Amino acid sequence: MHLHITAIPEGYKIISGEYALPLVILSVFFVCLSSYTAITMSLRANNDSFINRYIWTILASIAMGFGIWSLHYVGMLAFALPIKIEYNLVLTILSIIPAMLAAFFAFYSVNKQGTSLKRAVYSSLLMGIGVCSMHFIGMASMQVEAKHTYNVVGLVIAVVASFISFFVFSIFYTYMNRQFVRVIIGIVMGICISITHYVAMLSMKFYVQNDVVIKEHVITVVDRYNLALELTILLLILVSFLLSAIFADKYVEYRAKNYDPHTHLPNFNIFEKRLANREYKQIAVWHFNEWTNINQQFGYIFGEAFIKKIAAKFLTFKSHNVDVYRISQDQLAIATKQGGKMFEVEMRELAKKFEYPLQVRSEQLPISVACALSQAKNNIDPAKLYDNAMSIFRQSPSYKQQVIIYDETVHSSAFEEELEQDIVTALKQNELYLVYQPKINSLKNEVVGFETLLRWQHSKYGFVSPAVFIPILEKTDKIQLVTDWVIERVCQQIINWQKQHLQFHHIAINIPGNYVTSQNLVGVLDETILRYGVLPQQLELEITETSFVNNVQEAIRAVELFREKGYSVALDDFGTGVSSLSYLKQMNISTLKIDKSFIDDIPHSVKDASILRGIIAIGESLELNIVIEGVEIAEQVQFIEEHSIKPIIQGYYFAKPLEAEQVYSWYDQFNQKTSLTV
């Protein structure tokens, strides 16, 4: 590169070129379009995407690099000198590499670490270096009889403009989810990068020797417009492909969030939105009472096959103007925008379809089903239809083979109040009981411990799911009373199992969120283990992210205290909350429990496999024990063993939740299998 000289070299004369304005405008359009595309693709790296974030960053850098290169290439086509101009093909192609590399590292830096003034400057410098490097390599590819020099002021302006182009993106990064912001920033980036190129070109002076014959432009207008047209087609194909990938990924993300993966029915998210919009006049919520028992007996995968068969019956239902949803694991809903008695008649006809056993694989399963029908009449708000239907189940969850119509005078919140009042009686009369699910180190074939799970066999309602009664108890201080009861029973069970020489490390107890920070909990734990002679290391306290929501600092201090006293602390359902990584960074936990939703589709789901590998890697790098819940098939066990140093597996593959008496026989069978494999 030569700096500007004030005098014309002896034996040389200055020549000047001209620009074709349409091509200049086209080049600016290219880089603006590419900037917008690159920004949009870069944002996908931080979204819940099914494509790896590094792939999105690479695609964003390709879009950005190609746009900058197109600006330079078309800008050079727009520029003509009165002498012969040729280009070195290899250098012309290679000039795209600095722009792509700089874009990749700049996007990677912003996406990985977020935005700050320091990172914005760093990323912008990278981008500026890439743009300027591409320009100079591109100019080096120009083969011409003339010499050229640069004006220092022009170069400074060009470098500043290239810096500003990405600095604007970095500063406004947090607002990029808004479409109009992306468009504006894309245009600003495109204009700044265009200024970089054209100011650099305007700062150049071309000299030729005096004996060089000045000719008409070697590249004719027709030639360069044809070349520009070819490049336009190529760029549009590239942009269309990249934007199509975004739309496809968003569609897959939308399906994953809003549709059940097994039945392919819309889920509660869509159902709730349409209820809020008051789209329906009647809904029928169908509850399948046997789903939990089927899961316990045959496993989760079989349970999903059962629901899939049920959904098929719903979809063959020939009524018009109805929508079908899967709103929970054991509930489906049918909704209609029409009023009148016909919907009730149709629901009763549908109920008759479930009077006979259902064939699922090789099993004949009786179907126990209840339908709660809610109608928007008598001044009932359509948005309340679901709450009204659910109040029927809350009052009498043991309905069988019935269609029950909501009646405001009959169905109310009395069921919740009744359960809350009955809990003290349940403790005294042994209606509450515990089951234990083993946790296995599959590489060592060793029983690491058990998780304690609470059950309620109500004297009036029969088996009441924990999903029903625990949220009710958590609204009051009754959940603390129950937790204290669980702690005592578990300590008692540890002593009993020790006497029977049943070997394990610890038993896990779920601690409700509002009890974690209570002053009473530590006292109850210390007093109970002292009374039974249990070591703190034999108990593991499982807490969820909700434990930290109300007062993060108090919860962190509580966990520190538990750890100082020797208790293990596990973070349960990791990955399902919005701030799990943040809490993981702050908490002194010993165990990370990965939610079963991440193992369900392993090994078939590439995305779930990547997420699971990532969580395991994070946990093991922090020297935490990793427990994977919901493991049911051999392929899942194999996958976990391949990607974990010391995998701890909990799920139906090894055992369902067992009552204390059942644990003995299971333990003997497990040891026999282990000795045979050894």
Short mmCIF file of N, CA, C and O in Angstrom, two decimals, residues 438-441 445-450 502-505 666-667 670-671:
data_model
loop_
_atom_site.label_atom_id
_atom_site.label_comp_id
_atom_site.label_asym_id
_atom_site.label_seq_id
_atom_site.Cartn_x
_atom_site.Cartn_y
_atom_site.Cartn_z
N PRO A 438 -34.93 -46.59 42.90
CA PRO A 438 -33.47 -46.73 42.96
C PRO A 438 -32.74 -45.82 41.97
O PRO A 438 -33.26 -45.50 40.89
N LYS A 439 -31.53 -45.46 42.34
CA LYS A 439 -30.61 -44.73 41.47
C LYS A 439 -29.36 -45.59 41.32
O LYS A 439 -28.74 -45.96 42.32
N ILE A 440 -28.99 -45.89 40.08
CA ILE A 440 -27.96 -46.89 39.80
C ILE A 440 -26.78 -46.27 39.06
O ILE A 440 -26.97 -45.53 38.08
N ASN A 441 -25.58 -46.57 39.52
CA ASN A 441 -24.38 -46.31 38.73
C ASN A 441 -24.23 -47.49 37.77
O ASN A 441 -23.82 -48.58 38.17
N ASN A 445 -22.61 -51.09 38.17
CA ASN A 445 -23.72 -51.93 38.62
C ASN A 445 -23.91 -51.82 40.13
O ASN A 445 -24.02 -52.80 40.85
N GLU A 446 -23.96 -50.56 40.58
CA GLU A 446 -24.01 -50.28 42.02
C GLU A 446 -25.24 -49.43 42.34
O GLU A 446 -25.58 -48.49 41.61
N VAL A 447 -25.92 -49.77 43.45
CA VAL A 447 -27.04 -48.97 43.93
C VAL A 447 -26.48 -47.75 44.66
O VAL A 447 -25.89 -47.89 45.74
N VAL A 448 -26.65 -46.59 44.06
CA VAL A 448 -26.13 -45.36 44.67
C VAL A 448 -27.06 -44.88 45.77
O VAL A 448 -26.63 -44.42 46.83
N GLY A 449 -28.35 -44.98 45.53
CA GLY A 449 -29.32 -44.50 46.51
C GLY A 449 -30.74 -44.66 46.00
O GLY A 449 -31.00 -45.38 45.03
N PHE A 450 -31.66 -43.97 46.68
CA PHE A 450 -33.07 -44.01 46.32
C PHE A 450 -33.63 -42.59 46.41
O PHE A 450 -33.19 -41.78 47.23
N LEU A 502 -28.76 -53.85 53.50
CA LEU A 502 -29.04 -53.30 52.17
C LEU A 502 -28.11 -52.10 51.97
O LEU A 502 -28.19 -51.11 52.71
N GLN A 503 -27.23 -52.17 50.99
CA GLN A 503 -26.17 -51.17 50.84
C GLN A 503 -26.56 -50.08 49.84
O GLN A 503 -27.02 -50.38 48.74
N PHE A 504 -26.35 -48.84 50.26
CA PHE A 504 -26.61 -47.68 49.40
C PHE A 504 -25.90 -46.48 50.04
O PHE A 504 -25.49 -46.54 51.20
N HIS A 505 -25.77 -45.41 49.30
CA HIS A 505 -25.08 -44.22 49.81
C HIS A 505 -26.02 -43.28 50.56
O HIS A 505 -25.71 -42.79 51.64
N TRP A 666 -36.41 -56.64 45.19
CA TRP A 666 -35.77 -56.01 44.01
C TRP A 666 -34.26 -55.99 44.19
O TRP A 666 -33.51 -56.29 43.25
N TYR A 667 -33.82 -55.67 45.40
CA TYR A 667 -32.39 -55.55 45.67
C TYR A 667 -31.69 -56.90 45.47
O TYR A 667 -30.60 -56.97 44.88
N PHE A 670 -31.53 -57.62 41.75
CA PHE A 670 -30.52 -56.76 41.11
C PHE A 670 -29.12 -57.31 41.35
O PHE A 670 -28.29 -57.37 40.43
N ASN A 671 -28.84 -57.72 42.57
CA ASN A 671 -27.52 -58.26 42.90
C ASN A 671 -27.26 -59.57 42.16
O ASN A 671 -26.12 -59.85 41.74
#
